[in-house]
Coordinates of C-alpha atoms and ligand atoms in Angstrom, one line a residue:
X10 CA 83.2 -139.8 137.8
X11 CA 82.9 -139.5 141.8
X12 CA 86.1 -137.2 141.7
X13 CA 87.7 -134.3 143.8
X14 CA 84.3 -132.5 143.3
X15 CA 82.4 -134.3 145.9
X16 CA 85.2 -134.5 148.1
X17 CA 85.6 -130.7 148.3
X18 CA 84.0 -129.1 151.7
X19 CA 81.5 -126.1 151.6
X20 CA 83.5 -123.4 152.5
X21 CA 82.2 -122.1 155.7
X22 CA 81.9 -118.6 156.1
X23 CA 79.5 -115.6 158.3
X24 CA 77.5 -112.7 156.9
X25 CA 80.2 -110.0 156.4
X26 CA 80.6 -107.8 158.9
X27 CA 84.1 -105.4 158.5
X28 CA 85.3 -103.6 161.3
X29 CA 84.2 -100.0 161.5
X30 CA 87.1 -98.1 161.3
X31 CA 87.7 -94.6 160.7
X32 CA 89.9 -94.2 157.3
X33 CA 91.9 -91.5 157.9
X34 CA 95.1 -92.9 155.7
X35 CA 96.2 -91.9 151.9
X36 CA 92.5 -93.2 150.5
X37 CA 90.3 -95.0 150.3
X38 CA 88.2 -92.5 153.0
X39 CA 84.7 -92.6 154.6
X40 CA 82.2 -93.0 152.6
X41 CA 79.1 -90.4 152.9
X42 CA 75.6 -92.8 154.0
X43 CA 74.2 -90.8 150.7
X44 CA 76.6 -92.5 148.5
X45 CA 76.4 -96.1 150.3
X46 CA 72.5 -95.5 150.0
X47 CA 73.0 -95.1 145.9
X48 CA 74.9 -97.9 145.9
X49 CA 72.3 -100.4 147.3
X50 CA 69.4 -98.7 144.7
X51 CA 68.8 -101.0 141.8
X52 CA 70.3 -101.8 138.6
X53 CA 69.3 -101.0 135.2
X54 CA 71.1 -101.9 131.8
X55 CA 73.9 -100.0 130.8
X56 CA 72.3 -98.8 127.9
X57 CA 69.0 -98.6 129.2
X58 CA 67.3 -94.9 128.5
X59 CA 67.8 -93.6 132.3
X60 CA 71.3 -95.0 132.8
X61 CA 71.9 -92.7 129.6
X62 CA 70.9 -89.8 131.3
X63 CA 73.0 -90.8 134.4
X64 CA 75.9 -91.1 132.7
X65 CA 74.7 -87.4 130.8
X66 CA 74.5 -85.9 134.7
X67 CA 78.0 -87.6 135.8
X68 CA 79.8 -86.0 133.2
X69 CA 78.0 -82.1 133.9
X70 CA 79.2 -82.6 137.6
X71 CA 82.8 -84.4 136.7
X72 CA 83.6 -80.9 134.5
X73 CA 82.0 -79.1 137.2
X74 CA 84.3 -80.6 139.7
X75 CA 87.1 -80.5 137.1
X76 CA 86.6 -77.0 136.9
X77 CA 86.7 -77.5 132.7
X78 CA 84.2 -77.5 129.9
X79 CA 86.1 -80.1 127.8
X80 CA 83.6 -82.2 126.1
X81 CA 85.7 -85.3 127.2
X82 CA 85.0 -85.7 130.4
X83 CA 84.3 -89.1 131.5
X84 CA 84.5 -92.1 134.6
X85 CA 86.9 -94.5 133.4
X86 CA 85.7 -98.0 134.6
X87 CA 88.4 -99.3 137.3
X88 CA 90.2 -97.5 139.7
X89 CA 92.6 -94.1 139.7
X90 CA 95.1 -96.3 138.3
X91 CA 92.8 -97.4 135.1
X92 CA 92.2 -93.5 134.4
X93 CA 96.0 -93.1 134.8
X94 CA 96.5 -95.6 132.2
X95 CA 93.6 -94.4 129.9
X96 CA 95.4 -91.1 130.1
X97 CA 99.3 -91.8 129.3
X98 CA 98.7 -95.3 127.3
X99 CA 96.3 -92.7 124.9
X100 CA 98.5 -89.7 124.5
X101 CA 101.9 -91.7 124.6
X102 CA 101.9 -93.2 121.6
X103 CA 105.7 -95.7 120.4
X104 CA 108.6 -92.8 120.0
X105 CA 107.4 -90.3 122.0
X106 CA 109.2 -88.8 124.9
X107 CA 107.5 -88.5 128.2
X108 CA 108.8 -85.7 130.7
X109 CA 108.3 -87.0 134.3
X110 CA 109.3 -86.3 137.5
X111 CA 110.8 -88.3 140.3
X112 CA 109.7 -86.4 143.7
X113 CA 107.4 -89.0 144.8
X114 CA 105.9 -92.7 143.9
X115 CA 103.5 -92.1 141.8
X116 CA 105.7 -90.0 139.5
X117 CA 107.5 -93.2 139.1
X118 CA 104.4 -95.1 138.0
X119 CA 104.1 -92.5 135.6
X120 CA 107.0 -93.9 134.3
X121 CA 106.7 -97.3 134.4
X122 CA 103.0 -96.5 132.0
X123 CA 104.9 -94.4 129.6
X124 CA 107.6 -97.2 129.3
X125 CA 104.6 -100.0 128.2
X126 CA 103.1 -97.5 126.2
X127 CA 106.0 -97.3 124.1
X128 CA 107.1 -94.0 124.9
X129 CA 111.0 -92.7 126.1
X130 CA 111.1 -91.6 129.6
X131 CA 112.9 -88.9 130.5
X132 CA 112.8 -87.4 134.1
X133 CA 113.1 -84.1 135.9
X134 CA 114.5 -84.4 139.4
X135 CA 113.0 -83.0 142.6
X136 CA 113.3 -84.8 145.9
X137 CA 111.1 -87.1 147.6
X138 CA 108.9 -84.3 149.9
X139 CA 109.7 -81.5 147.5
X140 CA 107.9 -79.8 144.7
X141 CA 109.2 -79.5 141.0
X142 CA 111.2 -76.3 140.5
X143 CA 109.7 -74.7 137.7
X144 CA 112.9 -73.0 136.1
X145 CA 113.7 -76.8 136.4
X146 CA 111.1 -77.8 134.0
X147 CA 111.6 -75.5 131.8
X148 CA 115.6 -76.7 131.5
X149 CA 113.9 -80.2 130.9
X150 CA 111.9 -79.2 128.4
X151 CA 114.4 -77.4 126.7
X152 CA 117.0 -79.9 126.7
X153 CA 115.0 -83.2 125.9
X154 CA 112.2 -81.6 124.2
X155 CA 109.2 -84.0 125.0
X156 CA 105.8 -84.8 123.9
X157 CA 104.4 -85.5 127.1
X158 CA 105.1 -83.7 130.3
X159 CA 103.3 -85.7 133.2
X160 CA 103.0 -84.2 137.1
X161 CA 101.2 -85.1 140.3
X162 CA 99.6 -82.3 141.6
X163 CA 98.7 -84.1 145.2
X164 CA 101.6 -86.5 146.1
X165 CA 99.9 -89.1 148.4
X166 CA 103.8 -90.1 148.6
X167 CA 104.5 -87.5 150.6
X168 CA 102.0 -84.7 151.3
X169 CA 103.3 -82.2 148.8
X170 CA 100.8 -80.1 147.0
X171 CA 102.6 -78.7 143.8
X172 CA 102.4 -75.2 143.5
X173 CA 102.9 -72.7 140.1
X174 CA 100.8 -75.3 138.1
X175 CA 100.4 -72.7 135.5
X176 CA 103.8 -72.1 135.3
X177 CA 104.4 -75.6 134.4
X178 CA 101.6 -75.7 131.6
X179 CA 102.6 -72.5 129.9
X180 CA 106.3 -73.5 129.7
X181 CA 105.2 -77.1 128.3
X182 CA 102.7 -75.1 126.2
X183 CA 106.1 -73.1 124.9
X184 CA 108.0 -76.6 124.1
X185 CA 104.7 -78.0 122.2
X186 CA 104.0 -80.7 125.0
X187 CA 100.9 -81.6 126.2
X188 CA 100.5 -81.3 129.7
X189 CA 98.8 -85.0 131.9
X190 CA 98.5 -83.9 135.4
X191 CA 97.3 -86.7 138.4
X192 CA 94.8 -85.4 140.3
X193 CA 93.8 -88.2 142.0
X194 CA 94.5 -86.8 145.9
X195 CA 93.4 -83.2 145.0
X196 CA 90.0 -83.5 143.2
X197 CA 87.6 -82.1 145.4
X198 CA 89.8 -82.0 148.4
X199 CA 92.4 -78.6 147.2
X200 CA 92.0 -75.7 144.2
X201 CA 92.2 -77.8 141.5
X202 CA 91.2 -75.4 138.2
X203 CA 91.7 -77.4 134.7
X204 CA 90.8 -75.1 132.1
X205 CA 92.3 -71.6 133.6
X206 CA 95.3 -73.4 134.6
X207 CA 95.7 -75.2 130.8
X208 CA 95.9 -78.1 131.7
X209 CA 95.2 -80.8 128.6
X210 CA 94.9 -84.0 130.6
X211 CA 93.6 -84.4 133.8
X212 CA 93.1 -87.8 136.0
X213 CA 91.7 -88.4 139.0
X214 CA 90.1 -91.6 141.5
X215 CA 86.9 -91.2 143.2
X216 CA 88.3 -92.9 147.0
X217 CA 90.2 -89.8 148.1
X218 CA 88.8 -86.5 148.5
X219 CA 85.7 -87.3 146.9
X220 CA 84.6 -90.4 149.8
X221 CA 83.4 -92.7 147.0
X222 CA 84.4 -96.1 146.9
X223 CA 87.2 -97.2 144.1
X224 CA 85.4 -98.2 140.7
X225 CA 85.0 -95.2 138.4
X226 CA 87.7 -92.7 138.2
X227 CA 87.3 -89.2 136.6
X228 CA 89.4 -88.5 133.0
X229 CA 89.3 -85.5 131.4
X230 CA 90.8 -84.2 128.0
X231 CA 91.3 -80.8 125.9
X232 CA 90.4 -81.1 122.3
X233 CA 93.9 -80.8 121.7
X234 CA 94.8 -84.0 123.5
X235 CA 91.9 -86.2 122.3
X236 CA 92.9 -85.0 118.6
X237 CA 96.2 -86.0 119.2
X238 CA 94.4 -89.9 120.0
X239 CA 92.0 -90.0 117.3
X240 CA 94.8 -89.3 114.9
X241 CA 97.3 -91.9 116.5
X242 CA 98.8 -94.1 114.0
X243 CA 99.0 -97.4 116.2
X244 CA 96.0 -98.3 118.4
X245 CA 96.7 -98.0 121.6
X246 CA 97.9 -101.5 123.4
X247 CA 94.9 -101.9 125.7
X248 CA 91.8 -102.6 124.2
X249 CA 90.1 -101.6 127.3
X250 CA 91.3 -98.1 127.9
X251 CA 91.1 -97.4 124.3
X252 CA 89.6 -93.8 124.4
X253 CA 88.6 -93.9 120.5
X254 CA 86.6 -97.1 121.5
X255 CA 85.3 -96.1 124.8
X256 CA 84.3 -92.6 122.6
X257 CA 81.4 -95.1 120.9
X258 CA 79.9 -95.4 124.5
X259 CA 80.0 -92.2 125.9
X260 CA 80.2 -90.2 123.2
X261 CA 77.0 -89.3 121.2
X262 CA 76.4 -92.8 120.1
X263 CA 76.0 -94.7 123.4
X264 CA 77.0 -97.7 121.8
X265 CA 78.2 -101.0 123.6
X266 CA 81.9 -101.4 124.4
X267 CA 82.0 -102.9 128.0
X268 CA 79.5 -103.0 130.6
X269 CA 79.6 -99.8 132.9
X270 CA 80.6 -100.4 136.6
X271 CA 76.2 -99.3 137.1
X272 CA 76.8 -99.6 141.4
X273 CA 79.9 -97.1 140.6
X274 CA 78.3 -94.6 138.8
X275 CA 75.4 -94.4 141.2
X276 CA 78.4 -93.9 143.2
X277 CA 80.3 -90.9 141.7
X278 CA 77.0 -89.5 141.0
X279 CA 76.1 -89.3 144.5
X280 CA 79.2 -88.5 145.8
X281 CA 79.4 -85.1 143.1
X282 CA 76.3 -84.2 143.8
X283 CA 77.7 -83.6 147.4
X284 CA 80.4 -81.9 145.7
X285 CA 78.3 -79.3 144.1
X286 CA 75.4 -78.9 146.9
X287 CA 78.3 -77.8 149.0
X288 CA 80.0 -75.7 146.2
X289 CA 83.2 -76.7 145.0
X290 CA 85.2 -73.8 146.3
X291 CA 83.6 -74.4 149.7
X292 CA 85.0 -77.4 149.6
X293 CA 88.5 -76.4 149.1
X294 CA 88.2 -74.5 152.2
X295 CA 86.6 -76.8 154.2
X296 CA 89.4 -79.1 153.5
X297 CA 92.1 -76.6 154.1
X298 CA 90.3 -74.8 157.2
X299 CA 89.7 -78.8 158.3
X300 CA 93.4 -80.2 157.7
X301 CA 94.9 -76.9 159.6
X302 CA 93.1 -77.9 162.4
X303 CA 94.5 -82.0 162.2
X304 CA 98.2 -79.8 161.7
X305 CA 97.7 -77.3 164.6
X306 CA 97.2 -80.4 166.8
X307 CA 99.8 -82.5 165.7
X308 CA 102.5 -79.6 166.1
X309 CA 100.7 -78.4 169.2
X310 CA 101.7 -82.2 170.4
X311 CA 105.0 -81.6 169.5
X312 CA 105.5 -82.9 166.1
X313 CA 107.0 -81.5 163.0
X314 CA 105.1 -81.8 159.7
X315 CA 107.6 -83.0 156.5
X316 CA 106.6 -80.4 154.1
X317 CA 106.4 -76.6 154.6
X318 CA 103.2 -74.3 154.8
X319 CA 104.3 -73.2 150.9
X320 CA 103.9 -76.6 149.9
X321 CA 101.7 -78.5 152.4
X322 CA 99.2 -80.8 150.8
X323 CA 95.8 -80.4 153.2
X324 CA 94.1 -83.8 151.9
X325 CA 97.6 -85.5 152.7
X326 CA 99.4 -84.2 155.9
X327 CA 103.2 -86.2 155.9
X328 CA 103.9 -85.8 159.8
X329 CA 107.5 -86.7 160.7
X330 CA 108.0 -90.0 163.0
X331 CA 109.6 -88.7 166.2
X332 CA 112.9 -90.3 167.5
X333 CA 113.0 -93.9 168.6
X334 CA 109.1 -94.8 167.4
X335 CA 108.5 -97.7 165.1
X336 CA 105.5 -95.9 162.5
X337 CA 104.9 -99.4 161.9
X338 CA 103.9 -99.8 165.4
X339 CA 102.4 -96.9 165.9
X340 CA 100.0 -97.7 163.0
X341 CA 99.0 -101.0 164.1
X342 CA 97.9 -99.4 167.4
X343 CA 95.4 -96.9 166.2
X344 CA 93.9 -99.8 164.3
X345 CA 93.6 -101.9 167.3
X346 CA 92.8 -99.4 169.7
X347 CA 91.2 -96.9 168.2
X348 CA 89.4 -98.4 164.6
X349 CA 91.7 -95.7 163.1
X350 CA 93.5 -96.0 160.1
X351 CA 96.4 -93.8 158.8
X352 CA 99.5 -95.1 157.0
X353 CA 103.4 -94.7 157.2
X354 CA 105.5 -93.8 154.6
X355 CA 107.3 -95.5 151.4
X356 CA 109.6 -95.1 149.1
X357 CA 112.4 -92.6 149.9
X358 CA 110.3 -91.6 153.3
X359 CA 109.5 -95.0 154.4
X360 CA 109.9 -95.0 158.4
X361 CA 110.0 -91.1 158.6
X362 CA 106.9 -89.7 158.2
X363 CA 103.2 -90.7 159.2
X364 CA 100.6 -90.3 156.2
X365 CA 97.0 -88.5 157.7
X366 CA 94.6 -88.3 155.2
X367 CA 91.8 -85.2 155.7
X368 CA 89.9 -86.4 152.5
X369 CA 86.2 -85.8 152.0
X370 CA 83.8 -87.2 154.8
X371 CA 86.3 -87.8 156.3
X372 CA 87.8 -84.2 156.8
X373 CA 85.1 -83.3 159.6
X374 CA 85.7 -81.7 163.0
X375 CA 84.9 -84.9 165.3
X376 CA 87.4 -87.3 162.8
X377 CA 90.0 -84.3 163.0
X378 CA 89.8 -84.9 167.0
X379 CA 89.5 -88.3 167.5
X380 CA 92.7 -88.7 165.2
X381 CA 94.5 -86.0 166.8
X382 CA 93.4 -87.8 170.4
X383 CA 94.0 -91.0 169.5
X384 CA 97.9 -90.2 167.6
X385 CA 98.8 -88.3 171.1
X386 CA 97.7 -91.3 173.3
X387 CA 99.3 -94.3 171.4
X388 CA 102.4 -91.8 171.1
X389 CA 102.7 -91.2 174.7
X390 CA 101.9 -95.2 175.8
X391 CA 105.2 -95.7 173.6
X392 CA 107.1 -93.5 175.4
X393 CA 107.8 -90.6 172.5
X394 CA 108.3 -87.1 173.6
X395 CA 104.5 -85.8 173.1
X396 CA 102.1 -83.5 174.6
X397 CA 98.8 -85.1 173.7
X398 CA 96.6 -82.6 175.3
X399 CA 98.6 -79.5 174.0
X400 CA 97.6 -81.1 171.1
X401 CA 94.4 -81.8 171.6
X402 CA 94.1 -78.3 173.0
X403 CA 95.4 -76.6 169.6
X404 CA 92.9 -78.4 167.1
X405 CA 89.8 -77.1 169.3
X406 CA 91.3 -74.1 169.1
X407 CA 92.1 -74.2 165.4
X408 CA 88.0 -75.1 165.1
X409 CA 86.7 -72.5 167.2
Ligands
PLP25 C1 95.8 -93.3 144.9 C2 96.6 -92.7 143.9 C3 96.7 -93.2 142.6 C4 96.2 -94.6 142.2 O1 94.9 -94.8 142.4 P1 94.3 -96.2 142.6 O2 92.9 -95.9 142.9 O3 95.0 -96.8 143.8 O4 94.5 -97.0 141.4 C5 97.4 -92.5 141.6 N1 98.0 -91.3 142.0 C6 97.9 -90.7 143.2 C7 98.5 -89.4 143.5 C8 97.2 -91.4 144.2 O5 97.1 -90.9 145.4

């Protein structure tokens, strides 16, 4: 039948060429040439004999860059969200309680994970562009006495860094909860130590601090956690993130379950072997000595950053809007002008901070610069109170 079929048009479209823009928002950020160059090698079969022993040599440098030896280390196929998922819709299981806290946005997706998974949520409060109080947690855990206690290390929210992690493990370690920490802004971008810090779960995405593009996000689990999912009595509710299932593939048997992302291994293996050439507490530095330098410029312009020096994340720097500037605005401009990307805020901040993102490649002297020179201009052109070379003047010295 001579139907809507012939009638339809060829869509019509060019070789794709995206702009080239500096990513210098809350992920994904620029990706190293040596982990766009592994992406464009061929493919093999998932189960062919060398993709085994690519998938062997991801998992060594995940627990190297996890800082544990837990034999569970894996890439969860999808992004930061998927491993997030694989993480609480494992250890949750219907009835349990889920500690969580509500200083940011991902906390809150925490929540909304926990919920599906069948679990109770209970919170523990902290403001939005605070850090959790840890005599806090501990009043929590006494008084609702969870199985799960979930926090976000990095909030990409807004630019906190949680401090006294292992004061938070060893008082959910007291009340018998196991402890699911998001890592997802801090894996190779701030000291981020699994194992001495005891913590049982830890999940991360490959698109921040490790400049890899979304597609296989890090997992990692104690012993204690994954005996705690191969002994659940109800399978989890996604068949795709079931860990006991996914164990079959890359586990000892190497069996089928789903086809690996291949391109995004390549990926992540690439992009942590970068991680481990440059040494993972090198790293840390670079990131810290790199983002002081973005921060010395922005308050050397005349701005204020949202969260203190105690608690300043260095991969996520929350830089408060100054009076009478529309962020939204300001935003749009650096893309236009300058190629540059950077975000504004949500949730509880939305419209009062700026979200710089000093992740990976991307936290290099020229990109520190160039975002610090391009912030003051398209500041000043809108009339806010700025010193653009003060600040300009601060980061080159911050680098010197
Ligand atoms: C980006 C991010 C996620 C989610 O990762 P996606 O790759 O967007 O799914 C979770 N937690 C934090 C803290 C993040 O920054």
């Amino acid at each position: 039948m001579a139907g809507a079929d012939d009638s339809m048009d060829v869509p019509e479209t060019d070789e794709l060429t995206p702009p080239n823009r500096t990513l210098m928002g809350p992920g994904p950020s620029d990706v190293h040439p040596r982990v766009l160059r592994a992406m464009s090698t061929p493919l093999v079969g998932h189960l062919d004999p060398s993709f085994v022993e690519i998938m062997d040599e991801v998992q060594e440098l995940l627990r190297y860059t996890f800082r544990t030896d837990n034999r569970w280390t894996i890439p969860v196929s999808g992004t930061g969200s998927a491993a997030m998922e694989a993480a609480i819709g494992n250890v949750v299981e219907p009835g349990d309680t889920m500690l969580v806290p509500t200083n940011g946005y991902f906390g809150g997706r925490m929540a909304s994970m926990a919920r599906r998974a069948g679990g109770e949520v209970v919170e523990v409060d902290a403001p939005w562009g605070e850090p959790l109080d840890p005599a806090q947690v501990s009043d929590a855990l006494a008084e609702h006495d969870p199985d799960v206690f979930g926090f976000v290390h990095a909030e990409t929210s807004t630019g906190v860094l949680q401090p006294n992690v292992p004061e938070l493990t060893a008082a959910a370690h007291d009340h018998d909860a196991l402890v699911i920490a998001d890592t997802v802004t801090s894996i190779g971008g701030v000291e981020l130590r699994v194992d001495e810090w005891d913590v049982d779960v830890a999940y991360a995405g490959p698109q921040k601090c490790l400049s890899c593009p979304p597609g296989a996000s890090p997992l990692t689990l104690s012993d204690d956690a994954m005996d705690k999912v191969l002994s659940r009595e109800e399978d989890p509710r996604s068949w795709y993130l079931d860990l006991s299932l996914l164990e079959g593939y890359w586990g000892d048997e190497r069996a089928y379950h789903h086809t690996a992302p291949i391109t995004n291994v390549y990926a992540i293996r690439e992009a942590l072997r970068l991680v481990a050439e440059e040494g993972i507490e090198e790293r840390w530095e670079r990131h810290e000595r790199l983002a002081g330098a973005l921060k010395a410029g922005v308050e050397g312009m005349g701005l204020e950053m949202n969260a203190p020096d105690e608690y300043w994340l260095p991969s996520l720097n929350a830089v408060r809007v100054p009076d009478g500037i529309d962020d939204g605005e300001v935003c749009g401009e650096l893309l236009e002008r300058y190629d540059l990307e950077i975000a504004s805020g949500l949730g509880d901040l939305d419209g009062e901070i700026f979200r710089i993102g000093c992740m990976g490649h991307s936290a290099r002297p020229q990109n520190v610069i160039y975002a610090v020179t391009a912030l003051g201009d398209v500041l000043e052109s809108m009339g806010a109170d700025v010193d653009p070379g003060a600040g300009v003047t601060a980061t080159r010295g911050a680098l010197e």
